[in-house]
Coordinates of C-alpha atoms in Angstrom, one line a residue:
Chain A
M1 CA 90.0 128.0 48.3
A2 CA 93.2 127.5 50.6
Q3 CA 93.8 124.6 52.6
L4 CA 93.6 126.2 56.0
V5 CA 92.3 129.7 56.7
C6 CA 92.5 131.7 59.9
Q7 CA 89.9 134.3 60.3
N8 CA 90.1 137.5 63.0
L9 CA 91.5 134.7 65.6
S10 CA 91.8 136.0 69.1
L11 CA 93.3 133.3 71.3
G12 CA 94.1 133.5 75.0
Y13 CA 93.7 131.3 78.3
E14 CA 92.1 132.1 81.8
G15 CA 90.8 135.3 80.7
K16 CA 94.3 136.6 79.4
T17 CA 94.4 137.3 75.5
V18 CA 97.8 136.0 74.0
I19 CA 97.2 137.1 70.1
S20 CA 94.2 139.1 68.7
E21 CA 92.9 139.8 65.2
L22 CA 95.2 137.2 63.5
S23 CA 94.3 136.4 59.9
F24 CA 96.3 134.3 57.8
E25 CA 96.0 131.7 54.9
V26 CA 98.0 128.1 54.4
N27 CA 97.7 126.8 50.6
S28 CA 98.4 123.3 49.6
G29 CA 101.9 122.4 49.5
D30 CA 103.0 125.5 51.6
Y31 CA 105.8 125.5 54.1
L32 CA 105.0 127.7 57.1
C33 CA 107.1 128.5 59.8
I34 CA 105.5 130.2 62.7
V35 CA 108.2 132.1 64.9
G36 CA 108.2 134.1 67.9
E37 CA 109.4 134.9 71.5
N38 CA 108.4 132.3 74.4
G39 CA 104.9 133.1 75.4
S40 CA 104.0 134.8 72.1
G41 CA 101.3 132.3 71.7
K42 CA 102.6 129.9 69.0
S43 CA 101.6 126.5 70.8
T44 CA 98.1 128.2 71.6
L45 CA 97.9 128.8 68.1
M46 CA 99.1 125.5 66.8
K47 CA 96.4 123.7 69.4
T48 CA 93.7 126.0 68.1
I49 CA 94.5 124.9 64.5
L50 CA 94.1 121.5 65.9
R51 CA 90.9 122.2 67.2
L52 CA 92.3 121.3 70.6
K53 CA 91.3 124.5 71.8
K54 CA 88.7 127.1 71.2
P55 CA 89.4 130.9 69.8
T56 CA 88.0 133.5 71.9
L57 CA 86.9 135.1 68.6
G58 CA 87.3 134.2 64.8
Q59 CA 87.5 130.9 63.5
V60 CA 89.7 128.3 61.7
L61 CA 88.4 127.2 58.4
T62 CA 89.5 124.2 56.5
G63 CA 89.3 123.8 52.6
D64 CA 90.2 121.6 49.7
G65 CA 88.2 118.9 51.5
L66 CA 90.7 118.9 54.6
S67 CA 89.0 116.7 57.5
P68 CA 90.3 116.3 60.8
D69 CA 91.6 112.8 60.3
E70 CA 93.9 113.8 57.6
I71 CA 96.0 116.0 60.0
G72 CA 99.5 114.7 61.2
Y73 CA 101.0 116.0 64.4
L74 CA 104.3 116.1 66.0
P75 CA 103.6 117.4 69.5
Q76 CA 106.3 118.1 72.1
Q77 CA 107.1 115.3 74.6
T78 CA 105.1 115.0 77.6
A79 CA 106.2 113.7 80.8
V80 CA 104.2 110.6 80.7
Q81 CA 106.2 109.4 77.5
K82 CA 109.5 109.3 79.6
D83 CA 108.6 106.1 81.5
F84 CA 106.1 104.8 79.0
P85 CA 107.0 100.9 78.1
A86 CA 105.9 101.0 74.2
S87 CA 108.0 99.6 71.3
V88 CA 108.7 101.7 68.6
R89 CA 106.2 99.6 66.1
E90 CA 103.4 100.2 68.6
V91 CA 104.0 104.0 68.6
V92 CA 104.2 104.4 64.9
L93 CA 101.2 102.3 64.3
S94 CA 99.0 104.3 66.6
G95 CA 99.3 107.1 64.1
C96 CA 97.0 104.9 61.9
L97 CA 94.3 104.9 64.6
N98 CA 92.2 107.5 63.0
R99 CA 91.8 105.6 59.9
C100 CA 90.2 102.7 61.7
G101 CA 87.1 104.2 62.9
L102 CA 85.1 101.7 65.1
R103 CA 87.2 99.0 63.8
P104 CA 89.0 97.5 66.9
F105 CA 92.3 96.3 65.2
Y106 CA 94.7 97.4 62.5
N107 CA 94.2 96.0 58.9
K108 CA 96.9 94.8 56.6
S109 CA 97.3 98.0 54.7
E110 CA 97.5 100.0 57.9
K111 CA 100.4 98.0 59.3
Q112 CA 102.1 98.2 55.8
L113 CA 101.9 101.8 56.1
A114 CA 103.3 101.9 59.6
E115 CA 106.5 99.4 58.1
H116 CA 106.8 101.8 55.1
N117 CA 107.0 104.8 57.4
M118 CA 109.5 103.3 59.5
E119 CA 111.5 102.1 56.5
K120 CA 111.4 105.7 55.4
F121 CA 113.0 107.4 58.4
G122 CA 115.7 104.6 58.9
I123 CA 113.9 103.1 62.3
T124 CA 112.9 99.8 61.1
T125 CA 115.8 98.2 62.8
L126 CA 114.5 99.8 66.2
A127 CA 111.0 98.2 65.6
H128 CA 111.1 96.2 68.7
R129 CA 113.1 98.6 70.8
C130 CA 111.5 100.4 73.7
Y131 CA 110.6 103.8 72.6
R132 CA 111.8 105.3 76.0
E133 CA 115.5 104.0 75.7
L134 CA 116.1 105.7 72.1
S135 CA 118.1 108.9 71.7
G136 CA 116.2 112.2 71.4
G137 CA 116.8 112.2 67.4
Q138 CA 115.5 108.7 67.3
Q139 CA 112.7 109.5 69.2
Q140 CA 111.9 112.5 67.2
R141 CA 111.9 110.0 64.2
V142 CA 109.4 107.5 65.7
L143 CA 106.8 110.6 66.2
L144 CA 107.5 112.0 62.8
A145 CA 106.7 108.4 61.3
R146 CA 103.7 108.4 63.6
A147 CA 102.4 111.7 62.4
L148 CA 103.0 110.7 58.7
C149 CA 100.7 107.6 59.5
A150 CA 98.1 110.1 60.4
T151 CA 98.1 112.3 57.5
R152 CA 97.7 112.4 53.8
K153 CA 97.7 116.3 53.5
I154 CA 98.9 118.5 56.3
L155 CA 101.7 118.0 58.8
L156 CA 101.9 120.3 61.9
L157 CA 105.0 120.2 64.0
D158 CA 105.7 121.9 67.7
E159 CA 109.3 122.5 68.0
P160 CA 110.5 119.3 65.9
A161 CA 114.1 120.1 66.8
S162 CA 114.0 121.2 70.6
G163 CA 116.4 119.3 72.6
L164 CA 118.5 118.2 69.8
D165 CA 122.1 118.7 68.9
P166 CA 123.0 120.9 65.7
A167 CA 123.8 117.9 63.6
V168 CA 120.5 115.8 64.6
S169 CA 118.4 118.7 64.2
G170 CA 119.7 119.6 60.7
E171 CA 118.8 115.9 59.8
M172 CA 115.3 116.5 61.4
Y173 CA 114.9 119.6 59.2
E174 CA 116.2 117.8 56.0
L175 CA 113.4 115.1 56.7
I176 CA 110.7 117.7 57.1
S177 CA 111.8 119.5 53.7
G178 CA 111.9 116.0 51.8
L179 CA 108.0 115.7 53.0
N180 CA 107.2 119.0 51.8
N181 CA 108.7 118.3 48.4
E182 CA 106.6 115.3 48.1
G183 CA 103.5 117.7 48.2
L184 CA 102.6 117.5 52.0
T185 CA 101.8 120.9 53.6
V186 CA 103.7 121.5 56.3
I187 CA 103.2 124.2 59.4
M188 CA 106.1 124.4 62.0
I189 CA 106.6 125.9 65.0
S190 CA 110.4 127.0 65.6
H191 CA 112.8 128.8 67.6
D192 CA 115.4 128.8 64.9
I193 CA 115.0 131.7 62.7
T194 CA 118.0 130.6 60.4
A195 CA 116.2 127.2 59.8
A196 CA 113.0 128.9 59.3
I197 CA 114.5 131.0 56.5
K198 CA 116.3 128.1 55.0
Y199 CA 113.5 125.9 54.5
A200 CA 110.2 127.4 55.0
S201 CA 108.2 129.2 51.8
H202 CA 106.2 131.4 54.4
I203 CA 106.9 133.0 57.7
L204 CA 104.7 134.0 60.3
H205 CA 106.3 136.1 63.1
L206 CA 104.1 136.4 66.2
G207 CA 104.8 139.3 68.8
G208 CA 103.3 141.8 70.9
G209 CA 99.9 140.1 70.9
S210 CA 99.5 139.9 67.0
A211 CA 101.3 139.1 63.9
M212 CA 104.3 141.0 63.4
F213 CA 104.7 139.7 59.8
F214 CA 102.9 137.1 57.8
G215 CA 104.1 136.6 54.0
E216 CA 106.3 135.0 51.9
K217 CA 109.9 134.0 53.0
S218 CA 111.7 136.8 50.3
E219 CA 109.6 139.5 52.0
Y220 CA 110.7 138.5 55.1
C221 CA 114.1 138.6 54.6
K222 CA 113.9 142.1 53.0
E223 CA 112.1 143.2 56.2
L224 CA 115.1 141.8 58.2
K225 CA 117.6 144.0 56.4
Chain B
M1 CA 96.9 65.4 107.0
S2 CA 99.1 66.9 104.1
V3 CA 98.6 70.2 102.6
I4 CA 97.3 68.7 99.3
E5 CA 94.8 66.8 101.1
K6 CA 93.6 69.8 102.9
L7 CA 93.2 71.6 99.7
I8 CA 91.3 68.8 97.9
E9 CA 88.9 68.9 100.9
Y10 CA 88.3 72.4 100.9
F11 CA 87.8 72.5 96.9
Q12 CA 84.9 70.0 97.7
F13 CA 82.8 73.0 98.8
P14 CA 81.3 75.0 95.8
M15 CA 81.6 78.0 97.7
V16 CA 85.4 77.5 97.7
R17 CA 85.5 76.8 94.0
Y18 CA 83.3 79.8 93.4
A19 CA 85.9 82.1 95.3
M20 CA 88.6 80.8 93.2
I21 CA 86.8 81.4 90.0
V22 CA 85.8 84.8 90.7
G23 CA 89.1 85.9 92.4
V24 CA 91.1 84.9 89.4
L25 CA 88.6 86.8 87.1
I26 CA 88.8 90.0 89.1
A27 CA 92.5 89.8 89.4
L28 CA 92.6 89.6 85.3
C29 CA 90.5 92.5 85.1
S30 CA 92.1 94.9 87.5
S31 CA 95.3 94.2 86.2
L32 CA 94.5 94.9 82.7
L33 CA 93.7 98.5 83.3
G34 CA 96.4 98.7 85.9
V35 CA 98.9 99.7 83.3
T36 CA 97.1 102.4 81.6
L37 CA 96.3 103.8 85.3
V38 CA 99.9 103.9 86.4
L39 CA 100.8 105.4 83.1
K40 CA 98.2 108.1 83.3
R41 CA 99.2 109.1 87.1
F42 CA 96.0 107.9 87.9
S43 CA 97.0 105.4 90.5
F44 CA 95.3 106.9 93.5
I45 CA 91.9 106.7 91.6
G46 CA 91.7 103.4 92.5
T47 CA 91.6 104.2 96.6
G48 CA 89.6 107.1 95.8
L49 CA 86.8 105.2 93.9
S50 CA 87.0 102.2 96.4
N51 CA 85.8 104.5 99.0
V52 CA 83.1 105.7 97.2
A53 CA 81.8 102.3 96.7
F54 CA 82.4 101.5 100.3
G55 CA 79.9 104.4 101.1
A56 CA 77.4 103.4 98.6
V57 CA 77.6 99.7 99.9
A58 CA 76.9 101.2 103.4
I59 CA 73.9 103.2 102.0
A60 CA 72.5 100.0 100.1
A61 CA 72.9 98.0 103.4
A62 CA 70.8 100.8 105.5
F63 CA 68.1 100.8 102.9
K64 CA 68.4 96.6 103.7
M65 CA 68.9 96.2 99.7
N66 CA 69.8 92.5 98.9
N67 CA 72.1 93.5 95.9
T68 CA 74.2 96.1 96.8
F69 CA 75.8 96.0 93.1
L70 CA 72.8 97.8 92.2
L71 CA 73.7 101.1 94.2
S72 CA 77.4 100.9 94.3
L73 CA 77.9 100.0 90.7
P74 CA 76.1 103.4 89.1
V75 CA 77.4 105.7 92.2
T76 CA 81.2 104.5 91.6
I77 CA 80.7 104.9 87.8
L78 CA 79.5 108.5 88.2
C79 CA 82.1 109.3 90.4
A80 CA 84.8 107.8 88.0
V81 CA 83.4 110.0 85.1
L82 CA 83.5 113.1 87.5
L83 CA 87.0 112.4 88.7
L84 CA 88.8 111.6 85.2
R85 CA 87.3 114.8 83.9
T86 CA 88.8 117.0 86.4
G87 CA 92.0 115.2 86.2
Q88 CA 92.3 116.2 82.6
N89 CA 92.4 119.9 83.1
T90 CA 94.8 120.6 86.1
K91 CA 97.0 118.0 88.0
I92 CA 96.3 119.4 91.5
K93 CA 92.7 119.9 91.1
G94 CA 92.3 116.1 90.2
D95 CA 94.5 115.3 93.1
S96 CA 92.7 117.1 95.7
A97 CA 89.2 116.1 94.2
I98 CA 90.2 112.6 94.5
A99 CA 91.4 112.9 98.2
M100 CA 88.2 114.8 99.0
I101 CA 85.8 112.5 97.3
S102 CA 87.7 109.4 98.8
V103 CA 87.9 110.5 102.6
G104 CA 84.4 112.1 102.3
A105 CA 82.7 109.1 100.8
L106 CA 84.7 107.0 103.7
A107 CA 83.2 109.2 106.5
M108 CA 79.7 109.3 105.3
G109 CA 79.7 105.3 104.8
Y110 CA 80.8 104.9 108.3
L111 CA 78.3 107.4 109.8
I112 CA 75.5 105.6 107.9
M113 CA 76.5 102.2 109.2
N114 CA 76.7 103.5 112.7
L115 CA 73.1 105.3 112.3
F116 CA 71.5 102.4 110.6
P117 CA 73.3 99.0 111.8
S118 CA 72.3 96.3 109.6
S119 CA 73.5 93.6 112.0
A120 CA 74.6 93.4 115.3
N121 CA 78.2 93.1 114.6
L122 CA 78.8 96.5 113.1
S123 CA 82.6 96.3 113.3
G124 CA 82.7 92.9 111.9
D125 CA 80.7 94.4 108.8
V126 CA 82.8 97.4 108.5
C127 CA 85.9 95.4 108.4
S128 CA 84.8 92.8 106.2
T129 CA 83.7 95.8 103.5
L130 CA 86.9 97.3 104.2
F131 CA 89.4 94.4 103.9
G132 CA 87.1 91.9 102.2
S133 CA 88.0 89.7 104.8
V134 CA 85.7 86.7 104.4
S135 CA 83.0 88.0 101.8
I136 CA 84.5 86.1 99.1
L137 CA 83.6 83.0 100.6
T138 CA 80.2 84.1 101.5
L139 CA 78.9 85.4 97.7
T140 CA 75.6 83.9 96.8
T141 CA 75.4 82.3 93.4
E142 CA 73.7 85.4 92.1
E143 CA 76.9 87.5 92.9
V144 CA 79.0 84.8 91.6
W145 CA 77.4 85.0 88.3
V146 CA 77.1 88.7 88.3
S147 CA 80.9 89.0 89.0
A148 CA 81.6 86.3 86.5
A149 CA 79.4 88.3 83.7
L150 CA 81.1 91.6 84.6
S151 CA 84.9 90.4 84.4
V152 CA 84.0 89.0 81.1
I153 CA 82.7 92.3 79.9
V154 CA 85.3 94.1 81.2
A155 CA 87.9 91.8 79.7
A156 CA 86.0 92.0 76.2
V157 CA 85.7 95.7 76.3
F158 CA 89.5 96.0 76.9
L159 CA 90.1 93.7 73.9
L160 CA 88.0 95.6 71.6
F161 CA 89.5 99.1 72.5
Y162 CA 93.0 98.1 73.2
H163 CA 94.5 100.0 70.3
K164 CA 92.5 102.7 71.2
I165 CA 93.3 102.7 75.0
F166 CA 97.3 102.5 74.0
A167 CA 96.6 105.6 72.0
V168 CA 95.0 107.7 74.4
T169 CA 97.3 106.7 77.0
F170 CA 100.5 107.5 75.6
D171 CA 99.6 110.5 73.9
E172 CA 96.0 111.9 74.2
E173 CA 96.8 115.1 72.7
F174 CA 98.0 113.5 69.4
S175 CA 95.0 111.4 69.3
A176 CA 92.5 114.1 69.8
A177 CA 94.4 116.4 67.1
T178 CA 94.3 113.7 64.5
G179 CA 90.7 112.9 64.8
V180 CA 90.4 110.2 67.2
R181 CA 87.5 110.6 69.7
A182 CA 89.9 110.8 72.7
K183 CA 87.3 112.2 74.9
T184 CA 84.9 109.0 74.4
Y185 CA 87.6 106.7 75.0
N186 CA 88.6 108.4 78.2
L187 CA 84.9 107.9 79.2
I188 CA 84.9 104.3 78.4
L189 CA 88.0 103.9 80.6
A190 CA 86.4 105.8 83.5
V191 CA 83.3 103.3 83.2
V192 CA 85.6 100.2 82.9
I193 CA 87.4 101.4 86.0
A194 CA 84.7 101.7 88.3
V195 CA 83.1 98.3 87.3
I196 CA 86.6 96.7 88.1
I197 CA 86.7 98.6 91.6
V198 CA 83.2 97.5 92.6
L199 CA 84.0 94.0 91.4
A200 CA 87.5 93.9 93.5
M201 CA 85.6 95.1 96.5
N202 CA 84.4 91.6 96.9
L203 CA 87.8 90.2 96.9
V204 CA 90.1 92.4 98.7
G205 CA 87.9 95.0 100.3
A206 CA 87.8 98.8 99.8
L207 CA 91.0 99.7 101.0
L208 CA 93.3 97.1 99.2
I209 CA 91.9 97.6 95.7
S210 CA 94.8 99.9 94.8
A211 CA 97.3 97.1 95.4
L212 CA 95.3 94.7 92.9
V213 CA 95.4 97.4 90.3
I214 CA 99.0 98.9 90.7
F215 CA 101.1 95.9 92.0
P216 CA 100.9 93.5 88.8
A217 CA 101.6 96.7 86.6
M218 CA 104.6 97.9 88.2
S219 CA 106.1 94.2 88.4
A220 CA 105.6 93.9 84.7
M221 CA 107.0 97.4 83.9
R222 CA 110.4 96.3 85.7
V223 CA 111.1 94.0 83.0
F224 CA 109.0 94.2 79.8
K225 CA 109.2 97.0 77.5
S226 CA 106.4 97.1 75.0
F227 CA 102.8 98.0 76.0
K228 CA 101.7 94.7 74.9
S229 CA 104.3 92.6 76.7
V230 CA 103.8 94.5 79.8
T231 CA 100.0 93.9 79.6
I232 CA 100.3 90.4 79.2
C233 CA 102.7 89.8 82.1
A234 CA 100.8 92.1 84.3
V235 CA 97.3 89.7 83.8
A236 CA 99.7 86.4 84.5
V237 CA 101.3 88.0 87.6
S238 CA 98.0 89.3 88.9
V239 CA 96.4 85.9 88.3
T240 CA 99.2 83.8 89.8
C241 CA 99.3 86.0 92.9
A242 CA 95.7 85.9 93.2
A243 CA 95.3 82.1 93.0
L244 CA 98.3 81.6 95.2
G245 CA 96.9 84.0 97.8
I246 CA 93.6 82.5 98.0
I247 CA 95.3 78.9 98.3
I248 CA 97.5 79.9 101.1
S249 CA 94.5 81.8 102.8
I250 CA 92.6 78.5 103.0
I251 CA 95.7 76.5 104.1
A252 CA 97.1 79.2 106.7
E253 CA 93.7 80.5 107.5
T254 CA 94.6 84.0 106.9
P255 CA 92.3 86.9 105.6
V256 CA 91.7 86.4 101.7
G257 CA 92.4 90.0 100.8
A258 CA 95.6 90.7 102.5
T259 CA 97.0 87.4 101.6
I260 CA 96.6 88.2 97.8
V261 CA 97.8 91.6 98.3
A262 CA 101.2 90.1 100.4
A263 CA 101.6 87.7 97.2
D264 CA 101.4 90.9 94.9
I265 CA 104.4 92.5 96.8
A266 CA 106.2 89.3 96.8
G267 CA 105.7 89.2 92.8
F268 CA 106.8 92.9 92.8
A269 CA 109.9 92.2 94.7
I270 CA 110.8 89.3 92.6
F271 CA 110.3 91.2 89.3
S272 CA 112.4 94.1 90.5
C273 CA 115.2 91.7 91.1
I274 CA 114.7 90.3 87.7
G275 CA 114.9 93.9 86.2
F276 CA 117.8 95.0 88.4
I277 CA 119.8 91.8 87.0
L278 CA 118.9 92.3 83.4
R279 CA 120.0 95.9 83.3
K280 CA 123.4 95.0 84.8
V281 CA 123.8 92.0 82.4

């Protein structure tokens, strides 16, 4: 069975339907890019996949033994975080929380995992710096390291390159692509169709209240022409 | 008679010693959660809940209950849960809900106190419930023990859930998405906040509680930059200001609650200056 299956999903808020009759599958190791206009329901779809919102119809199924505490998520930044006093290490470590259960403190292997992920994204030297004082690119690396602490299988990203300059967002896409090559399933929302075509294996194009396209990248490119 | 001799003389009285112990413990607890409340944009919830607690105390007094904790604690916890829940949906709704509950409870409390006066000195009663004027010095031994026990429980809960509180404060959505029980921890947070409010009413009274919660956190945030250091600093500031405030109020014969809050304001001014200088250097 596929890792994630969406069956006949209808999504909406405040009684307004945004997406209806949406079905697609994501297999282990896929790199799915969700593209579409503003308001086409990309973020709503992602929140539904994460079970933060209930679909009005249809269901989201997980397979391959994927449970909620194995999902990594990189959300868009919230207003609260702009003046939050938190060190980089504290933020990254908080990604390990879903491994703790009722245990009140982090154990050694969780701390090592956080160190390892900080090293992976080159932010070890920033460990004791304040999160809110970092540049946009550095902040995204911190959140990516946190997301990686939370997951073993699948990573969901909501506009990871928004607000970054082209060079930095290129680096960000390379990092994500590297994670996908290591075997992690990636689902990413993006405005950037060029990047989507460059890195993704599958494309889901939302628009007009349903899926305008879902399939492999090569077919999507043919349709674009 | 020197100031120190005067202090030593006052500390001979068990009531003064109790006031000091309870005051410091309450200051410690209220500052612990201040950081979270400020960051979650819930600074006003302290005011709202304290007015609810005031209303509950008024009802308890009207029914001639000996221990007002028994009524004010559950009522305040219930309101905290309701308020934090509405606050999650939309911001405006949460704001007006707090305003409505807070002035509503205040008005009802005063009304009930007038209809069923528990003593001849009504305005004195109201004043001490609102500003905590002398109540900290008139606590019964039983109340001292209850306050101390609740303070210890609050501190222990905070310590045990420290990392969880950090995670749901910093990014609730991420926590919920990755399988952390964010809703449960928010509920625990609400209950703990309510307990602190009811406790702090004894020290500074219903109207000044927000100061006890917000000032230490804001002071610490001027200077420190990680969650841990901010929390530790807020506790230190709060405990120092409470102890100083109680001592000054004894020497200068000023109202306890207002003096503690004045000390907190002074602390905030000092930390603001330090933060300003640090940024310039």
